[in-house]
Amino acid sequence: MSALLERLAPIDDAPDDGFGDLRKRAQKVLMQHGFPHRKTENWKYTPLTLLDQRTFDEGRTSSERPETPELPFDGAVLHVHNGEVDPAATRLPRGATLTGLVEDDIDVDALVADGPNDAFAWLNIARLGQGWKLVIDEPIAEPIVVLHSIDPGFESVVHPRLHVEMTPDSSLTLISLQIGGGAGLVNAVQDMRLGEGASLTHVIDRSANDTAWIEHATVRVAARATYRAFASDAGGALTRQDLRVSLDAADAAGAIHGVATLDGRSLADYHTAIEHHVGPTRSREVFRILADDRATGVFNGRILIVPGADDSHSEMSTGNLLLSENARINTKPELEIHAEDVTASHGATIGQLDDDARFYLRSRGLTDAEAIGLLKYGFAAAAFDDLEAGPIKDWLLERLKARA
């Protein structure tokens, strides 16, 4: 057993709360395969050595909470502070119910058990405390903001887990917003299940700062249901997002739109997968990375169309801007097609700002800094073209403009 595994997953007496068998199974997987390392293909750009260098203090937090942002739209709030739900700061609308998890809510079949790729998702189960289940049983007009706040003095390791259950024909906009940050580790898992005809728009806005943030999300999409993700990430000391969307029935649809705007020594590592298990189904993926200074951006997007998923349609594109000779971007789009009568396409580009465009904007009266900022913003904002106009898109683009 590695030293990191001993620290993060010690063998101890687990509480008798109905999850004992799952914890034992997860601990067994971790003992057999350990954590990913540099030779693990899907993790080779994620600097897990940072975790070895940190001394996590389970009791170390701060009484100083980050200031809660004022949002330019009305919305309900599910507040998660230092990895735990804060009931006093949580307000949910009619049609949304929050309860504790039961064993059947944890989908271990979605995890890889014969290697280290999903080790941190297994770690979340092995160290599971109180997980939560959010049930949406009708169309809800106002968004629900899952606000993750982290103390500046946070140096613990936490394993929050949220299961979102969308009943048939329900709809919701779910906004995952992270604020604050200390030198701890947040090892989060989200499971989302969309019933027939349900619609979920999932907005992610993250700036993890010094916090190591590792998140594993799985989405299962039923017939005529639609899942759409829109992610804006400024990275951090270590930011890793795994997002897997499974299209499980006819006319299911999935889309992932994202942009990472990185500077300093920040890192954002996105691994996404959209799997077409039947046809007809459709998917779309657009991801952009802007890396400046000594930042590192990683995108690995995979689209799988299994045998029999005929008449499926998918497209993927990733565009990347290197803004410094010391910045790094690693991008890898993947198409795996085993069906007939499908349409699928992918493309990837890595480049720099267009000098001619900079010259043109300067000739129109902009300073060079203003021209660069405008070009960066225009490149990044294109990832959100499919998001409907309104206060949420305006807010997301304003935050993007400040980062770009």
XYZ file of C-alpha atoms in Angstrom:
404
model
C 0.000 0.000 0.000
C 1.339 3.429 -0.947
C 1.889 6.106 1.654
C -0.812 8.264 0.040
C -3.309 5.401 0.154
C -2.527 4.811 3.823
C -3.190 8.479 4.544
C -6.363 8.890 2.495
C -7.937 5.451 2.977
C -6.797 4.033 6.321
C -8.358 0.749 7.358
C -10.530 1.570 10.361
C -13.910 0.757 11.877
C -16.700 2.125 9.683
C -20.027 3.246 11.142
C -22.957 0.834 11.018
C -25.168 2.887 8.704
C -26.115 0.534 5.880
C -23.101 1.285 3.673
C -20.688 -1.194 5.255
C -20.606 -3.666 2.362
C -20.073 -0.893 -0.188
C -17.225 0.564 1.862
C -15.553 -2.848 2.087
C -15.864 -3.385 -1.654
C -14.412 0.057 -2.348
C -11.545 -0.515 0.070
C -10.776 -3.824 -1.634
C -10.587 -2.149 -5.074
C -8.247 0.498 -3.653
C -6.019 -2.119 -2.010
C -5.813 -4.104 -5.266
C -5.089 -1.250 -7.683
C -4.085 1.806 -5.656
C -4.169 5.323 -7.057
C -3.309 6.380 -10.613
C 0.279 7.320 -11.439
C 2.231 8.829 -14.307
C 1.990 5.602 -16.319
C -1.817 5.532 -15.999
C -2.813 6.904 -19.405
C -5.873 8.888 -18.321
C -4.038 10.451 -15.377
C -0.573 11.112 -16.747
C -1.046 14.895 -16.827
C -2.706 15.152 -13.387
C -0.020 16.069 -10.803
C -1.100 13.779 -7.979
C 2.343 14.238 -6.431
C 0.868 17.461 -5.035
C -1.191 15.318 -2.663
C 1.966 13.577 -1.436
C 3.460 16.953 -0.604
C 0.542 18.135 1.525
C -0.010 17.428 5.200
C -3.751 17.149 5.556
C -5.194 18.068 8.938
C -8.666 16.569 9.394
C -9.634 19.171 11.973
C -8.048 22.227 10.422
C -10.547 24.823 9.208
C -11.093 28.513 9.710
C -13.914 30.463 11.317
C -13.650 32.876 8.400
C -16.021 31.900 5.607
C -15.603 33.202 2.066
C -18.072 35.910 1.198
C -21.190 34.554 -0.486
C -21.503 36.154 -3.919
C -24.572 38.103 -4.954
C -26.032 36.476 -8.040
C -27.860 38.563 -10.652
C -30.773 36.133 -10.833
C -33.270 34.600 -8.432
C -32.497 31.066 -7.375
C -32.665 28.506 -4.620
C -29.495 27.428 -2.784
C -28.102 24.113 -1.617
C -25.117 25.219 0.474
C -22.229 22.796 0.948
C -19.564 24.208 3.283
C -16.226 22.389 3.596
C -17.860 19.318 2.066
C -20.936 19.194 4.324
C -24.463 20.413 3.637
C -25.368 23.475 5.705
C -29.138 23.127 6.370
C -29.429 26.644 7.791
C -28.160 28.167 4.531
C -30.149 25.868 2.234
C -33.439 26.860 0.602
C -35.109 24.662 -1.987
C -38.148 25.402 -4.165
C -41.366 23.457 -4.428
C -40.780 20.334 -6.467
C -37.311 19.695 -4.997
C -36.685 17.385 -2.038
C -33.387 16.720 -0.253
C -32.926 13.462 1.652
C -30.089 11.222 2.761
C -28.654 8.540 0.496
C -29.488 4.855 0.674
C -27.321 2.043 -0.674
C -29.303 1.707 -3.923
C -28.501 5.330 -4.800
C -24.812 4.502 -5.243
C -24.149 3.170 -8.747
C -20.956 1.143 -8.496
C -21.673 -0.485 -11.873
C -20.655 2.803 -13.514
C -17.141 2.562 -12.050
C -14.058 0.795 -13.387
C -13.079 -1.867 -10.843
C -10.200 -3.579 -12.657
C -7.685 -0.727 -12.538
C -6.863 2.616 -10.915
C -8.759 4.926 -13.289
C -11.715 5.432 -10.921
C -9.723 5.163 -7.704
C -10.892 8.517 -6.332
C -14.548 7.640 -6.954
C -13.958 4.405 -5.036
C -12.226 6.431 -2.329
C -15.364 8.547 -2.036
C -17.339 5.386 -1.265
C -14.716 3.972 1.102
C -14.737 7.198 3.153
C -18.422 8.001 2.648
C -19.940 10.132 5.361
C -23.365 11.630 4.754
C -24.356 11.678 1.130
C -27.409 13.524 -0.172
C -30.160 12.862 -2.699
C -31.886 15.713 -4.524
C -35.170 14.673 -6.138
C -36.795 16.897 -8.770
C -40.380 15.834 -9.467
C -41.742 18.674 -11.616
C -40.527 21.425 -13.956
C -38.777 24.076 -11.835
C -38.324 27.512 -13.339
C -35.817 29.005 -10.901
C -32.307 27.536 -10.834
C -30.860 25.683 -7.870
C -27.335 26.810 -6.970
C -25.173 24.159 -5.319
C -22.812 26.531 -3.545
C -19.530 24.906 -2.485
C -17.774 27.240 -0.041
C -14.315 26.451 1.308
C -12.641 28.138 4.284
C -9.284 29.831 3.678
C -7.811 27.650 6.438
C -9.329 24.430 5.130
C -6.688 21.668 5.163
C -8.901 18.606 5.512
C -9.912 15.835 3.115
C -13.655 15.643 2.434
C -15.750 13.378 0.226
C -19.086 15.059 -0.607
C -21.567 13.032 -2.631
C -24.750 14.244 -4.334
C -27.272 12.113 -6.202
C -29.703 14.028 -8.437
C -32.886 12.196 -9.450
C -34.991 13.785 -12.207
C -38.451 12.219 -12.481
C -40.105 11.892 -15.918
C -40.830 15.217 -17.649
C -39.203 17.266 -14.893
C -36.765 20.065 -15.697
C -34.138 22.081 -13.850
C -31.127 24.348 -14.212
C -28.509 23.254 -11.675
C -25.587 25.615 -11.047
C -22.473 24.245 -9.319
C -20.535 27.228 -7.962
C -17.278 26.959 -6.005
C -15.920 29.827 -3.893
C -13.012 30.189 -1.480
C -10.290 27.633 -1.004
C -7.674 26.283 1.386
C -4.933 23.684 1.033
C -7.196 20.670 1.531
C -8.674 18.064 -0.829
C -12.268 17.927 -2.023
C -12.957 14.505 -3.546
C -16.505 14.902 -4.848
C -18.922 12.606 -6.658
C -22.145 13.523 -8.445
C -24.561 10.973 -9.878
C -27.398 12.310 -12.026
C -30.305 10.251 -13.323
C -32.724 11.703 -15.861
C -36.102 10.032 -16.286
C -38.025 9.936 -19.572
C -38.534 13.379 -21.053
C -36.574 15.130 -18.287
C -34.286 18.084 -18.977
C -31.250 19.132 -16.945
C -29.052 22.137 -17.731
C -25.917 21.846 -15.582
C -23.789 24.991 -15.213
C -20.356 24.677 -13.560
C -18.328 27.700 -12.455
C -15.135 26.865 -10.619
C -11.963 28.486 -9.378
C -10.404 26.066 -6.930
C -7.474 28.288 -5.933
C -5.190 26.297 -3.604
C -7.710 23.518 -3.014
C -7.105 20.194 -4.741
C -10.462 19.512 -6.378
C -11.174 16.072 -7.868
C -14.709 15.399 -9.070
C -16.290 12.376 -10.717
C -19.725 12.864 -12.301
C -21.909 10.322 -14.081
C -25.135 11.052 -15.935
C -27.661 8.499 -17.151
C -30.144 9.815 -19.710
C -33.438 8.038 -20.454
C -35.691 8.235 -23.512
C -36.403 11.746 -24.819
C -34.405 13.260 -21.965
C -31.719 15.908 -22.418
C -28.612 16.686 -20.388
C -26.507 19.771 -21.153
C -23.388 20.887 -19.286
C -21.800 24.354 -19.508
C -18.507 24.578 -17.590
C -16.309 27.621 -16.937
C -13.165 26.724 -15.014
C -10.255 28.892 -13.898
C -8.349 25.881 -12.587
C -6.337 25.746 -9.412
C -3.406 23.956 -7.821
C -5.023 20.679 -8.961
C -8.409 20.565 -10.660
C -9.624 17.314 -12.170
C -13.106 16.766 -13.631
C -14.364 13.442 -14.946
C -17.781 13.689 -16.616
C -19.434 10.663 -18.197
C -22.792 10.831 -19.955
C -24.616 7.636 -20.866
C -27.403 7.855 -23.450
C -29.447 4.814 -22.505
C -32.654 5.013 -24.554
C -34.004 6.242 -27.871
C -34.000 9.991 -28.482
C -31.794 10.713 -25.488
C -29.466 13.682 -25.952
C -26.293 14.849 -24.226
C -24.061 17.888 -24.675
C -20.938 19.167 -22.935
C -19.745 22.743 -23.479
C -16.740 23.993 -21.552
C -13.926 26.489 -21.340
C -10.851 26.620 -19.097
C -9.137 30.010 -18.694
C -5.821 29.381 -16.986
C -2.914 31.512 -15.815
C -0.138 31.424 -13.207
C 0.581 27.795 -12.397
C -3.042 26.702 -12.419
C -4.145 23.367 -13.845
C -7.469 22.103 -15.147
C -7.783 18.508 -16.364
C -11.080 17.521 -17.994
C -11.838 13.951 -19.015
C -15.254 13.568 -20.624
C -17.120 10.693 -22.239
C -20.464 10.510 -24.016
C -21.658 6.958 -24.688
C -24.408 6.118 -27.180
C -25.891 2.803 -26.015
C -28.910 2.795 -28.335
C -30.094 4.697 -31.383
C -31.310 7.139 -32.354
C -29.431 9.352 -29.889
C -27.431 12.543 -30.351
C -24.571 14.337 -28.673
C -22.442 17.432 -29.048
C -19.245 18.523 -27.343
C -17.396 21.854 -27.553
C -14.399 22.586 -25.322
C -11.858 25.418 -25.322
C -8.713 26.044 -23.296
C -6.743 29.273 -22.918
C -3.418 28.783 -21.101
C -1.105 31.633 -20.085
C 2.041 31.949 -17.932
C 3.005 28.448 -16.712
C -0.520 27.034 -16.647
C -1.503 23.571 -17.880
C -4.761 22.635 -19.576
C -5.849 19.074 -20.349
C -8.856 17.891 -22.324
C -9.590 14.269 -23.177
C -12.987 13.854 -24.811
C -14.321 10.461 -25.848
C -17.441 9.598 -27.816
C -18.479 5.943 -27.947
C -21.180 4.538 -30.212
C -21.738 0.888 -29.315
C -22.891 -1.904 -31.662
C -26.586 -1.531 -32.418
C -26.756 2.207 -31.664
C -27.626 2.901 -35.297
C -28.795 6.334 -36.432
C -26.822 8.081 -33.709
C -25.326 11.500 -34.343
C -22.369 13.094 -32.603
C -19.936 15.953 -33.077
C -16.968 17.152 -31.059
C -14.614 20.087 -31.398
C -11.868 21.407 -29.174
C -9.998 24.649 -29.716
C -6.994 25.788 -27.712
C -4.959 28.968 -27.342
C -1.389 28.972 -26.033
C -0.735 32.458 -24.669
C 2.769 31.860 -23.314
C 5.776 29.827 -24.381
C 5.781 28.220 -20.926
C 2.117 27.206 -20.933
C 1.050 23.675 -21.892
C -2.095 22.248 -23.434
C -2.702 18.544 -23.958
C -5.826 17.731 -25.961
C -7.080 14.394 -27.217
C -10.471 13.921 -28.914
C -11.512 10.295 -29.377
C -14.203 8.675 -31.532
C -15.009 4.982 -31.122
C -17.733 3.844 -33.499
C -19.134 0.300 -33.679
C -22.484 0.969 -35.368
C -23.743 1.733 -38.859
C -25.741 4.629 -40.308
C -24.229 7.126 -37.900
C -22.762 10.589 -38.334
C -19.812 11.522 -36.168
C -17.099 14.133 -36.444
C -14.315 15.584 -34.349
C -11.631 18.227 -34.650
C -8.867 19.751 -32.541
C -6.751 22.870 -32.972
C -3.951 24.449 -30.934
C -2.695 27.896 -31.842
C -1.911 31.414 -30.713
C -3.658 34.762 -30.992
C -3.958 36.074 -34.541
C -1.498 38.959 -35.005
C -3.534 40.339 -37.900
C -6.649 40.480 -35.733
C -4.684 42.254 -32.993
C -3.366 44.765 -35.521
C -6.869 45.397 -36.878
C -8.339 46.042 -33.427
C -5.486 48.373 -32.551
C -6.117 50.249 -35.795
C -9.670 50.777 -34.566
C -8.440 52.559 -31.429
C -7.996 49.747 -28.918
C -4.851 49.370 -26.893
C -2.904 46.144 -27.346
C -4.092 44.909 -23.942
C -7.715 45.659 -24.862
C -7.298 43.911 -28.217
C -5.820 40.804 -26.578
C -8.579 40.745 -23.971
C -11.298 41.039 -26.600
C -9.838 38.255 -28.740
C -9.439 35.959 -25.752
C -12.985 36.613 -24.613
C -14.446 36.054 -28.074
C -12.595 32.761 -28.418
C -13.703 31.535 -24.981
C -17.312 32.747 -25.108
C -18.049 30.738 -28.263
C -18.225 27.631 -26.065
C -21.499 28.967 -24.631
C -23.259 29.824 -27.888
C -25.847 27.078 -27.272
C -26.866 28.440 -23.863
C -30.113 30.407 -24.038
C -29.926 34.177 -23.628
C -30.890 35.377 -20.176
C -29.504 36.351 -16.767
C -27.630 33.084 -16.202
C -25.788 33.321 -19.523
C -25.071 37.015 -18.898
C -23.618 36.179 -15.468
C -21.517 33.335 -16.854
C -20.146 35.510 -19.650
C -19.354 38.389 -17.274
C -17.333 36.049 -15.070
C -15.632 34.675 -18.173
C -14.785 38.195 -19.342
C -13.150 38.973 -15.988
C -10.996 35.839 -16.257
C -10.059 36.189 -19.921
